[in-house]
Amino acid sequence: MINARIVATGSYLPGEPVSNDDLVARGVDTSDAWITERTGIRFRHLTPASQSASDLALNASLAALEAGGLRPADVDLVIVATSTPDYIFPSTAALLQAKLGIANGSAAFDVQAVCSGFIYGLTIAEKFIRSGSHKRALVVGAEVFSRILDWTDRGTCVLFGDGAGAVVLEASDTPGILASALHADGSYHGILSVAGGIASGQVTGDPFLRMDGQAVFKFAVKVLGEVANEVLDAAKLQIADLDWLIPHQANARILQATAKRLGVSPDKVIMTVDRHGNTSAASIPLALDLAVRDGRVQRGQRVILEGVGGGFTWGAVLLQF
Ligand code: UT7
C-alpha cells in the first residue's frame, strides 16, 4: 500500500508584526488588554499592496522545498487552500505553479473551505498519492484576510491576519497520514461569511467578513473535539497515543477549550495564534512549520491537524510525522 507522508514544511509571514497597540494607534476602537484576554492574539502580519496570496504561497512553498532538499520540478501536484485568491480565476495554484517555474502541465487547483481549507487540501492530496496517480504534492494554505476585513468592525478586524504555510506530501513506504475526516454543514453559512461577489463590473452584496463570534466559538469547540476523536477511532488509537494536537489557530480560548474537552494536556497543543492571529487556511501549516523548526514536532511522532471554518466546514488529519 502507498503511504502519503509529509516530508517538508515551510511558512511565510509578510511584513513586520503589527501589535495590538499598533491597531489602537491606527484608530481601531480596541485595547491590547481586550484582544489578549479574549483571544490570546498579540501580533498579526498585514500584506503590502505589492503582494497577493500567490506571493505568500510562493515564499512558503520555496521554504518547504528547501527544507526537503527538493526542486520545484520535483512536484507533480499543486493545491492551494485559500479564501482570498489573487483573482476569481485563474486559480492561485495555477499562478503559484507559474511562479515556481513549473508550468509543465501538472495538475494545479484551489480548494475553498475557508479555515478548514488546508485540511481539505491535504486530504485530497493524500487520495491522489495513495491512488498512485501522483508522487509528490505541494499543499499550501495562503491568505490575505486583511483585504476582506471591515476595519471599523472591532469584533472581527482584530482577529485575523495574513500568511502562508506549505507542506510537501510524498508517496512513501513509511507511514504518514494514518486517518483523515472531512465534514461540512452548509446550514451554518450565515454565522461566518463574506457574502459578496462581483457582477457586471460591480461589487455585489457585502465584501467584508461578518461573524457571529459566540455561535462560531460554540460550534468550533464542539466539532474540533468530535473530529479529533473520529480520526483517532479510525486509526484505532487513543488520546494517550498522541504527541501533538495542532488545531486551526483561531483563538487561544478555542484551542484551550478543545484540548480540555479532548483531555489533551495543554503542553501538547501547538499554539502560534499569539504571533499571527487567525490566518484561516494558512494557520495549520504555519503552526506545524513553526513547531517543526523549533524542534517540538519530531519525526515519528503522532500529530492531529484539525480545522473548522466558514461553511461550516471542519476536518482532521491524524499523521505520523
Ligand atoms: O476561524 C474561526 C474564526 N472565528 C473565531 O475564532 C471567533 C470565535 N469567537 C470568539 O473568539 C469570541 O466570540 C470573540 C473573541 C470574537 C468575542 O468575544 P466575546 O467574549 O464573545 O465578546 P462579545 O462579542 O460578546 O463582546 C463583548 C464586549 C462587547 O461590548 P459590550 O456590549 O459588552 O459593552 C463588544 O462590543 O466586547 C466588545 N468588543 C470589543 N471591545 C474591545 C468586541 N470586540 C472588541 C474589541 N475591543 N476588539
Short mmCIF file of N, CA and C in Angstrom, two decimals, residues 114-279:
data_model
loop_
_atom_site.label_atom_id
_atom_site.label_comp_id
_atom_site.label_asym_id
_atom_site.label_seq_id
_atom_site.Cartn_x
_atom_site.Cartn_y
_atom_site.Cartn_z
N VAL A 114 -12.44 27.63 3.47
CA VAL A 114 -12.13 28.65 4.46
C VAL A 114 -11.08 28.10 5.45
N CYS A 115 -11.32 28.19 6.74
CA CYS A 115 -10.26 27.84 7.70
C CYS A 115 -9.97 26.34 7.75
N SER A 116 -10.85 25.51 7.17
CA SER A 116 -10.57 24.07 7.06
C SER A 116 -9.87 23.75 5.74
N GLY A 117 -9.59 24.76 4.94
CA GLY A 117 -9.11 24.53 3.57
C GLY A 117 -7.84 23.71 3.50
N PHE A 118 -6.92 23.95 4.44
CA PHE A 118 -5.67 23.17 4.38
C PHE A 118 -5.93 21.70 4.67
N ILE A 119 -6.83 21.41 5.60
CA ILE A 119 -7.16 20.01 5.91
C ILE A 119 -7.83 19.36 4.70
N TYR A 120 -8.72 20.10 4.04
CA TYR A 120 -9.34 19.59 2.81
C TYR A 120 -8.25 19.33 1.75
N GLY A 121 -7.36 20.30 1.56
CA GLY A 121 -6.32 20.16 0.53
C GLY A 121 -5.39 19.00 0.80
N LEU A 122 -5.01 18.85 2.06
CA LEU A 122 -4.09 17.76 2.44
C LEU A 122 -4.76 16.40 2.23
N THR A 123 -6.05 16.33 2.56
CA THR A 123 -6.78 15.06 2.40
C THR A 123 -6.95 14.72 0.92
N ILE A 124 -7.23 15.73 0.11
CA ILE A 124 -7.34 15.49 -1.34
C ILE A 124 -5.99 15.01 -1.89
N ALA A 125 -4.91 15.67 -1.49
CA ALA A 125 -3.57 15.27 -1.96
C ALA A 125 -3.25 13.85 -1.53
N GLU A 126 -3.66 13.51 -0.31
CA GLU A 126 -3.42 12.15 0.19
C GLU A 126 -4.08 11.12 -0.73
N LYS A 127 -5.34 11.41 -1.13
CA LYS A 127 -6.07 10.47 -2.00
C LYS A 127 -5.37 10.34 -3.36
N PHE A 128 -4.91 11.45 -3.90
CA PHE A 128 -4.19 11.41 -5.19
C PHE A 128 -2.95 10.53 -5.07
N ILE A 129 -2.21 10.72 -3.98
CA ILE A 129 -0.95 9.98 -3.82
C ILE A 129 -1.21 8.50 -3.57
N ARG A 130 -2.16 8.22 -2.70
CA ARG A 130 -2.49 6.81 -2.42
C ARG A 130 -2.98 6.08 -3.67
N SER A 131 -3.65 6.82 -4.56
CA SER A 131 -4.17 6.17 -5.78
C SER A 131 -3.06 5.81 -6.76
N GLY A 132 -1.88 6.41 -6.56
CA GLY A 132 -0.76 6.15 -7.46
C GLY A 132 -0.70 7.13 -8.63
N SER A 133 -1.68 8.04 -8.72
CA SER A 133 -1.70 8.95 -9.88
C SER A 133 -0.65 10.05 -9.76
N HIS A 134 -0.27 10.41 -8.53
CA HIS A 134 0.72 11.47 -8.32
C HIS A 134 1.72 11.05 -7.25
N LYS A 135 2.93 11.62 -7.35
CA LYS A 135 4.02 11.18 -6.44
C LYS A 135 4.36 12.21 -5.37
N ARG A 136 4.25 13.48 -5.71
CA ARG A 136 4.70 14.48 -4.74
C ARG A 136 3.84 15.75 -4.89
N ALA A 137 3.15 16.09 -3.82
CA ALA A 137 2.23 17.25 -3.87
C ALA A 137 2.73 18.37 -2.98
N LEU A 138 2.55 19.57 -3.49
CA LEU A 138 2.77 20.76 -2.69
C LEU A 138 1.38 21.20 -2.23
N VAL A 139 1.15 21.21 -0.92
CA VAL A 139 -0.16 21.63 -0.38
C VAL A 139 0.07 22.89 0.44
N VAL A 140 -0.63 23.95 0.05
CA VAL A 140 -0.36 25.27 0.62
C VAL A 140 -1.66 25.88 1.15
N GLY A 141 -1.56 26.56 2.28
CA GLY A 141 -2.65 27.43 2.74
C GLY A 141 -2.11 28.85 2.67
N ALA A 142 -2.79 29.73 1.97
CA ALA A 142 -2.27 31.10 1.80
C ALA A 142 -3.44 32.08 1.86
N GLU A 143 -3.30 33.11 2.69
CA GLU A 143 -4.43 34.03 2.88
C GLU A 143 -3.97 35.47 3.04
N VAL A 144 -4.76 36.37 2.48
CA VAL A 144 -4.61 37.82 2.74
C VAL A 144 -5.94 38.33 3.30
N PHE A 145 -6.30 37.81 4.49
CA PHE A 145 -7.59 38.17 5.08
C PHE A 145 -7.69 39.66 5.39
N SER A 146 -6.55 40.34 5.52
CA SER A 146 -6.60 41.78 5.82
C SER A 146 -7.40 42.53 4.76
N ARG A 147 -7.53 41.93 3.55
CA ARG A 147 -8.23 42.63 2.46
C ARG A 147 -9.75 42.42 2.48
N ILE A 148 -10.22 41.53 3.35
CA ILE A 148 -11.68 41.33 3.44
C ILE A 148 -12.21 41.73 4.82
N LEU A 149 -11.38 42.48 5.57
CA LEU A 149 -11.80 42.93 6.90
C LEU A 149 -12.39 44.33 6.83
N ASP A 150 -13.44 44.52 7.62
CA ASP A 150 -14.01 45.85 7.81
C ASP A 150 -13.28 46.44 9.01
N TRP A 151 -12.37 47.37 8.75
CA TRP A 151 -11.52 47.90 9.83
C TRP A 151 -12.30 48.80 10.81
N THR A 152 -13.61 49.00 10.55
CA THR A 152 -14.44 49.71 11.54
C THR A 152 -15.21 48.71 12.41
N ASP A 153 -15.09 47.42 12.13
CA ASP A 153 -15.78 46.39 12.92
C ASP A 153 -14.78 45.75 13.87
N ARG A 154 -14.70 46.28 15.09
CA ARG A 154 -13.67 45.81 16.02
C ARG A 154 -13.89 44.37 16.46
N GLY A 155 -15.13 43.87 16.28
CA GLY A 155 -15.42 42.48 16.67
C GLY A 155 -14.77 41.46 15.74
N THR A 156 -14.32 41.91 14.57
CA THR A 156 -13.66 40.96 13.64
C THR A 156 -12.25 41.40 13.24
N CYS A 157 -12.03 42.71 13.05
CA CYS A 157 -10.76 43.12 12.41
C CYS A 157 -9.53 42.82 13.25
N VAL A 158 -9.71 42.71 14.57
CA VAL A 158 -8.54 42.45 15.42
C VAL A 158 -8.13 40.97 15.41
N LEU A 159 -8.99 40.12 14.85
CA LEU A 159 -8.79 38.67 14.99
C LEU A 159 -7.93 38.04 13.90
N PHE A 160 -7.91 38.68 12.73
CA PHE A 160 -7.34 37.99 11.56
C PHE A 160 -6.03 38.60 11.10
N GLY A 161 -5.26 37.79 10.35
CA GLY A 161 -4.00 38.25 9.78
C GLY A 161 -3.70 37.49 8.51
N ASP A 162 -2.56 37.80 7.91
CA ASP A 162 -2.16 37.22 6.63
C ASP A 162 -0.97 36.27 6.83
N GLY A 163 -0.83 35.33 5.92
CA GLY A 163 0.32 34.43 5.98
C GLY A 163 0.13 33.25 5.06
N ALA A 164 1.12 32.38 5.04
CA ALA A 164 1.05 31.16 4.23
C ALA A 164 1.88 30.06 4.88
N GLY A 165 1.40 28.84 4.70
CA GLY A 165 2.15 27.67 5.16
C GLY A 165 2.06 26.60 4.08
N ALA A 166 3.10 25.79 3.98
CA ALA A 166 3.13 24.78 2.91
C ALA A 166 3.74 23.48 3.42
N VAL A 167 3.28 22.38 2.85
CA VAL A 167 3.94 21.09 3.10
C VAL A 167 4.16 20.39 1.76
N VAL A 168 5.16 19.52 1.76
CA VAL A 168 5.35 18.62 0.62
C VAL A 168 4.90 17.24 1.09
N LEU A 169 3.93 16.68 0.38
CA LEU A 169 3.38 15.36 0.72
C LEU A 169 3.84 14.39 -0.36
N GLU A 170 4.41 13.26 0.06
CA GLU A 170 5.11 12.40 -0.89
C GLU A 170 4.66 10.95 -0.74
N ALA A 171 4.66 10.22 -1.83
CA ALA A 171 4.42 8.77 -1.79
C ALA A 171 5.59 8.12 -1.04
N SER A 172 5.27 7.21 -0.12
CA SER A 172 6.33 6.68 0.75
C SER A 172 5.98 5.27 1.21
N ASP A 173 7.03 4.50 1.55
CA ASP A 173 6.81 3.19 2.19
C ASP A 173 6.56 3.37 3.69
N THR A 174 7.02 4.49 4.22
CA THR A 174 6.88 4.78 5.65
C THR A 174 5.48 5.35 5.92
N PRO A 175 4.82 4.93 7.01
CA PRO A 175 3.51 5.51 7.30
C PRO A 175 3.58 7.04 7.45
N GLY A 176 2.54 7.71 6.99
CA GLY A 176 2.45 9.18 7.12
C GLY A 176 1.06 9.51 7.62
N ILE A 177 0.16 9.86 6.69
CA ILE A 177 -1.22 10.13 7.11
C ILE A 177 -1.88 8.80 7.47
N LEU A 178 -2.39 8.74 8.71
CA LEU A 178 -2.97 7.50 9.22
C LEU A 178 -4.49 7.49 9.06
N ALA A 179 -5.09 8.67 9.17
CA ALA A 179 -6.55 8.77 9.02
C ALA A 179 -6.91 10.22 8.75
N SER A 180 -8.03 10.41 8.04
CA SER A 180 -8.49 11.77 7.80
C SER A 180 -10.02 11.78 7.76
N ALA A 181 -10.59 12.93 8.05
CA ALA A 181 -12.06 13.07 8.02
C ALA A 181 -12.41 14.50 7.61
N LEU A 182 -13.36 14.63 6.71
CA LEU A 182 -13.83 15.95 6.26
C LEU A 182 -15.34 16.04 6.44
N HIS A 183 -15.80 17.23 6.86
CA HIS A 183 -17.24 17.43 7.05
C HIS A 183 -17.64 18.84 6.64
N ALA A 184 -18.92 19.01 6.35
CA ALA A 184 -19.48 20.34 6.12
C ALA A 184 -20.95 20.33 6.49
N ASP A 185 -21.44 21.48 6.95
CA ASP A 185 -22.87 21.67 7.19
C ASP A 185 -23.22 23.09 6.72
N GLY A 186 -23.68 23.16 5.49
CA GLY A 186 -23.93 24.46 4.87
C GLY A 186 -25.06 25.25 5.49
N SER A 187 -25.84 24.61 6.38
CA SER A 187 -26.92 25.38 7.01
C SER A 187 -26.38 26.44 7.96
N TYR A 188 -25.10 26.34 8.31
CA TYR A 188 -24.48 27.35 9.18
C TYR A 188 -23.77 28.44 8.38
N HIS A 189 -24.07 28.58 7.10
CA HIS A 189 -23.32 29.53 6.27
C HIS A 189 -23.39 30.95 6.78
N GLY A 190 -24.47 31.29 7.51
CA GLY A 190 -24.67 32.68 7.91
C GLY A 190 -23.83 33.14 9.09
N ILE A 191 -23.21 32.22 9.86
CA ILE A 191 -22.54 32.69 11.09
C ILE A 191 -21.10 33.15 10.83
N LEU A 192 -20.58 32.86 9.66
CA LEU A 192 -19.24 33.35 9.29
C LEU A 192 -19.18 33.39 7.77
N SER A 193 -19.14 34.58 7.21
CA SER A 193 -19.19 34.64 5.75
C SER A 193 -18.65 35.97 5.23
N VAL A 194 -18.31 35.95 3.96
CA VAL A 194 -18.11 37.17 3.17
C VAL A 194 -19.13 37.03 2.05
N ALA A 195 -20.32 37.59 2.28
CA ALA A 195 -21.45 37.31 1.40
C ALA A 195 -21.49 38.33 0.26
N GLY A 196 -20.39 38.41 -0.45
CA GLY A 196 -20.30 39.35 -1.57
C GLY A 196 -19.72 38.70 -2.80
N GLY A 197 -19.74 39.42 -3.89
CA GLY A 197 -19.17 38.90 -5.13
C GLY A 197 -18.99 40.04 -6.11
N ILE A 198 -18.74 39.68 -7.35
CA ILE A 198 -18.71 40.72 -8.38
C ILE A 198 -19.66 40.30 -9.50
N ALA A 199 -20.32 41.27 -10.06
CA ALA A 199 -21.21 41.03 -11.19
C ALA A 199 -21.33 42.31 -12.00
N SER A 200 -21.27 42.17 -13.29
CA SER A 200 -21.42 43.32 -14.20
C SER A 200 -20.50 44.47 -13.81
N GLY A 201 -19.29 44.12 -13.37
CA GLY A 201 -18.31 45.15 -13.05
C GLY A 201 -18.50 45.82 -11.71
N GLN A 202 -19.42 45.30 -10.89
CA GLN A 202 -19.71 45.90 -9.58
C GLN A 202 -19.52 44.87 -8.47
N VAL A 203 -19.20 45.38 -7.28
CA VAL A 203 -19.23 44.51 -6.10
C VAL A 203 -20.69 44.31 -5.73
N THR A 204 -21.09 43.06 -5.54
CA THR A 204 -22.47 42.79 -5.12
C THR A 204 -22.46 42.26 -3.69
N GLY A 205 -23.53 42.51 -2.95
CA GLY A 205 -23.60 42.03 -1.57
C GLY A 205 -22.61 42.77 -0.69
N ASP A 206 -22.10 42.05 0.33
CA ASP A 206 -21.21 42.64 1.33
C ASP A 206 -19.81 42.06 1.14
N PRO A 207 -18.82 42.90 0.81
CA PRO A 207 -17.48 42.36 0.55
C PRO A 207 -16.63 42.14 1.79
N PHE A 208 -17.22 42.32 2.99
CA PHE A 208 -16.43 42.18 4.22
C PHE A 208 -16.84 40.93 5.02
N LEU A 209 -15.86 40.46 5.80
CA LEU A 209 -16.09 39.30 6.67
C LEU A 209 -17.06 39.69 7.79
N ARG A 210 -18.11 38.89 7.98
CA ARG A 210 -19.07 39.09 9.07
C ARG A 210 -19.15 37.80 9.87
N MET A 211 -19.28 37.97 11.17
CA MET A 211 -19.23 36.77 12.03
C MET A 211 -20.08 36.95 13.27
N ASP A 212 -20.78 35.88 13.64
CA ASP A 212 -21.42 35.79 14.95
C ASP A 212 -20.42 35.03 15.84
N GLY A 213 -19.58 35.82 16.55
CA GLY A 213 -18.44 35.24 17.27
C GLY A 213 -18.81 34.15 18.25
N GLN A 214 -19.89 34.36 19.00
CA GLN A 214 -20.22 33.36 20.03
C GLN A 214 -20.75 32.07 19.42
N ALA A 215 -21.52 32.20 18.33
CA ALA A 215 -22.01 30.98 17.66
C ALA A 215 -20.84 30.20 17.06
N VAL A 216 -19.88 30.92 16.48
CA VAL A 216 -18.70 30.26 15.90
C VAL A 216 -17.91 29.56 17.01
N PHE A 217 -17.74 30.25 18.12
CA PHE A 217 -16.96 29.69 19.23
C PHE A 217 -17.54 28.33 19.66
N LYS A 218 -18.86 28.31 19.91
CA LYS A 218 -19.51 27.07 20.40
C LYS A 218 -19.39 25.95 19.37
N PHE A 219 -19.67 26.30 18.11
CA PHE A 219 -19.64 25.30 17.05
C PHE A 219 -18.22 24.73 16.91
N ALA A 220 -17.22 25.64 16.95
CA ALA A 220 -15.83 25.22 16.73
C ALA A 220 -15.37 24.23 17.80
N VAL A 221 -15.64 24.54 19.05
CA VAL A 221 -15.16 23.67 20.13
C VAL A 221 -15.82 22.29 20.03
N LYS A 222 -17.11 22.29 19.70
CA LYS A 222 -17.84 21.01 19.59
C LYS A 222 -17.24 20.12 18.49
N VAL A 223 -17.11 20.69 17.27
CA VAL A 223 -16.71 19.83 16.15
C VAL A 223 -15.21 19.52 16.17
N LEU A 224 -14.39 20.41 16.73
CA LEU A 224 -12.96 20.10 16.82
C LEU A 224 -12.75 18.91 17.75
N GLY A 225 -13.54 18.83 18.82
CA GLY A 225 -13.47 17.67 19.70
C GLY A 225 -13.93 16.40 18.99
N GLU A 226 -15.08 16.51 18.32
CA GLU A 226 -15.65 15.32 17.66
C GLU A 226 -14.73 14.76 16.57
N VAL A 227 -14.19 15.67 15.74
CA VAL A 227 -13.44 15.17 14.58
C VAL A 227 -12.07 14.62 14.99
N ALA A 228 -11.50 15.15 16.08
CA ALA A 228 -10.24 14.58 16.57
C ALA A 228 -10.49 13.14 17.04
N ASN A 229 -11.59 12.92 17.75
CA ASN A 229 -11.91 11.56 18.20
C ASN A 229 -12.20 10.65 17.00
N GLU A 230 -12.82 11.22 15.97
CA GLU A 230 -13.16 10.41 14.79
C GLU A 230 -11.90 9.85 14.11
N VAL A 231 -10.87 10.69 13.94
CA VAL A 231 -9.66 10.17 13.28
C VAL A 231 -8.88 9.24 14.20
N LEU A 232 -8.92 9.49 15.49
CA LEU A 232 -8.25 8.55 16.42
C LEU A 232 -8.94 7.19 16.35
N ASP A 233 -10.28 7.18 16.37
CA ASP A 233 -11.03 5.92 16.27
C ASP A 233 -10.70 5.20 14.97
N ALA A 234 -10.64 5.96 13.87
CA ALA A 234 -10.37 5.34 12.56
C ALA A 234 -9.01 4.66 12.54
N ALA A 235 -8.05 5.22 13.27
CA ALA A 235 -6.70 4.65 13.30
C ALA A 235 -6.51 3.69 14.48
N LYS A 236 -7.60 3.46 15.24
CA LYS A 236 -7.56 2.60 16.43
C LYS A 236 -6.51 3.08 17.43
N LEU A 237 -6.48 4.39 17.63
CA LEU A 237 -5.56 4.99 18.60
C LEU A 237 -6.35 5.76 19.65
N GLN A 238 -5.66 6.07 20.75
CA GLN A 238 -6.28 6.82 21.86
C GLN A 238 -5.60 8.18 21.98
N ILE A 239 -6.24 9.05 22.74
CA ILE A 239 -5.64 10.36 23.04
C ILE A 239 -4.23 10.19 23.61
N ALA A 240 -4.04 9.18 24.44
CA ALA A 240 -2.73 8.97 25.08
C ALA A 240 -1.63 8.65 24.05
N ASP A 241 -2.04 8.18 22.85
CA ASP A 241 -1.05 7.85 21.81
C ASP A 241 -0.58 9.08 21.04
N LEU A 242 -1.19 10.22 21.35
CA LEU A 242 -0.94 11.43 20.58
C LEU A 242 0.22 12.23 21.17
N ASP A 243 1.11 12.72 20.29
CA ASP A 243 2.20 13.59 20.76
C ASP A 243 1.81 15.06 20.68
N TRP A 244 1.10 15.43 19.60
CA TRP A 244 0.78 16.86 19.41
C TRP A 244 -0.61 17.02 18.82
N LEU A 245 -1.29 18.06 19.28
CA LEU A 245 -2.55 18.50 18.68
C LEU A 245 -2.29 19.88 18.07
N ILE A 246 -2.54 20.00 16.77
CA ILE A 246 -2.34 21.30 16.10
C ILE A 246 -3.67 21.73 15.49
N PRO A 247 -4.49 22.44 16.28
CA PRO A 247 -5.77 22.92 15.75
C PRO A 247 -5.58 24.20 14.93
N HIS A 248 -6.58 24.50 14.14
CA HIS A 248 -6.66 25.81 13.48
C HIS A 248 -6.44 26.91 14.52
N GLN A 249 -5.56 27.84 14.19
CA GLN A 249 -5.18 28.89 15.16
C GLN A 249 -6.15 30.07 15.04
N ALA A 250 -7.33 29.91 15.65
CA ALA A 250 -8.34 30.96 15.58
C ALA A 250 -8.26 31.86 16.80
N ASN A 251 -8.11 31.24 17.95
CA ASN A 251 -8.29 31.95 19.20
C ASN A 251 -7.78 31.03 20.32
N ALA A 252 -6.95 31.56 21.21
CA ALA A 252 -6.36 30.73 22.26
C ALA A 252 -7.43 30.06 23.10
N ARG A 253 -8.56 30.76 23.31
CA ARG A 253 -9.61 30.17 24.16
C ARG A 253 -10.28 28.98 23.47
N ILE A 254 -10.41 29.03 22.15
CA ILE A 254 -10.97 27.87 21.42
C ILE A 254 -10.00 26.69 21.53
N LEU A 255 -8.71 26.98 21.39
CA LEU A 255 -7.71 25.90 21.47
C LEU A 255 -7.71 25.27 22.86
N GLN A 256 -7.77 26.12 23.89
CA GLN A 256 -7.76 25.60 25.27
C GLN A 256 -9.02 24.78 25.56
N ALA A 257 -10.17 25.29 25.11
CA ALA A 257 -11.43 24.58 25.36
C ALA A 257 -11.46 23.24 24.62
N THR A 258 -10.90 23.22 23.40
CA THR A 258 -10.86 21.97 22.62
C THR A 258 -9.96 20.95 23.33
N ALA A 259 -8.80 21.41 23.79
CA ALA A 259 -7.87 20.50 24.47
C ALA A 259 -8.51 19.93 25.73
N LYS A 260 -9.22 20.79 26.46
CA LYS A 260 -9.86 20.34 27.71
C LYS A 260 -10.93 19.30 27.40
N ARG A 261 -11.75 19.59 26.39
CA ARG A 261 -12.83 18.67 26.02
C ARG A 261 -12.27 17.30 25.62
N LEU A 262 -11.10 17.32 24.95
CA LEU A 262 -10.49 16.06 24.48
C LEU A 262 -9.66 15.37 25.57
N GLY A 263 -9.34 16.09 26.63
CA GLY A 263 -8.46 15.53 27.65
C GLY A 263 -7.01 15.53 27.20
N VAL A 264 -6.63 16.50 26.36
CA VAL A 264 -5.24 16.64 25.92
C VAL A 264 -4.57 17.69 26.81
N SER A 265 -3.40 17.35 27.32
CA SER A 265 -2.67 18.28 28.16
C SER A 265 -2.30 19.55 27.36
N PRO A 266 -2.45 20.74 27.96
CA PRO A 266 -2.15 21.98 27.21
C PRO A 266 -0.74 22.01 26.63
N ASP A 267 0.21 21.30 27.27
CA ASP A 267 1.58 21.36 26.72
C ASP A 267 1.76 20.47 25.48
N LYS A 268 0.67 19.77 25.08
CA LYS A 268 0.73 19.01 23.82
C LYS A 268 0.02 19.75 22.69
N VAL A 269 -0.44 20.96 22.96
CA VAL A 269 -1.16 21.73 21.94
C VAL A 269 -0.20 22.79 21.39
N ILE A 270 -0.01 22.78 20.08
CA ILE A 270 0.83 23.82 19.45
C ILE A 270 -0.04 25.07 19.28
N MET A 271 0.43 26.16 19.86
CA MET A 271 -0.33 27.42 19.82
C MET A 271 0.58 28.52 19.26
N THR A 272 0.22 29.04 18.10
CA THR A 272 1.01 30.13 17.48
C THR A 272 0.13 31.34 17.18
N VAL A 273 -1.14 31.27 17.60
CA VAL A 273 -2.10 32.34 17.27
C VAL A 273 -1.64 33.69 17.84
N ASP A 274 -0.88 33.67 18.94
CA ASP A 274 -0.38 34.91 19.51
C ASP A 274 0.50 35.67 18.51
N ARG A 275 1.22 34.95 17.65
CA ARG A 275 2.18 35.59 16.74
C ARG A 275 1.57 36.11 15.44
N HIS A 276 0.46 35.46 14.99
CA HIS A 276 -0.04 35.83 13.66
C HIS A 276 -1.56 35.94 13.56
N GLY A 277 -2.27 35.82 14.69
CA GLY A 277 -3.72 35.89 14.63
C GLY A 277 -4.28 34.74 13.81
N ASN A 278 -5.55 34.90 13.42
CA ASN A 278 -6.23 33.87 12.65
C ASN A 278 -5.92 34.08 11.16
N THR A 279 -5.12 33.18 10.60
CA THR A 279 -4.74 33.29 9.18
C THR A 279 -5.52 32.29 8.33
#
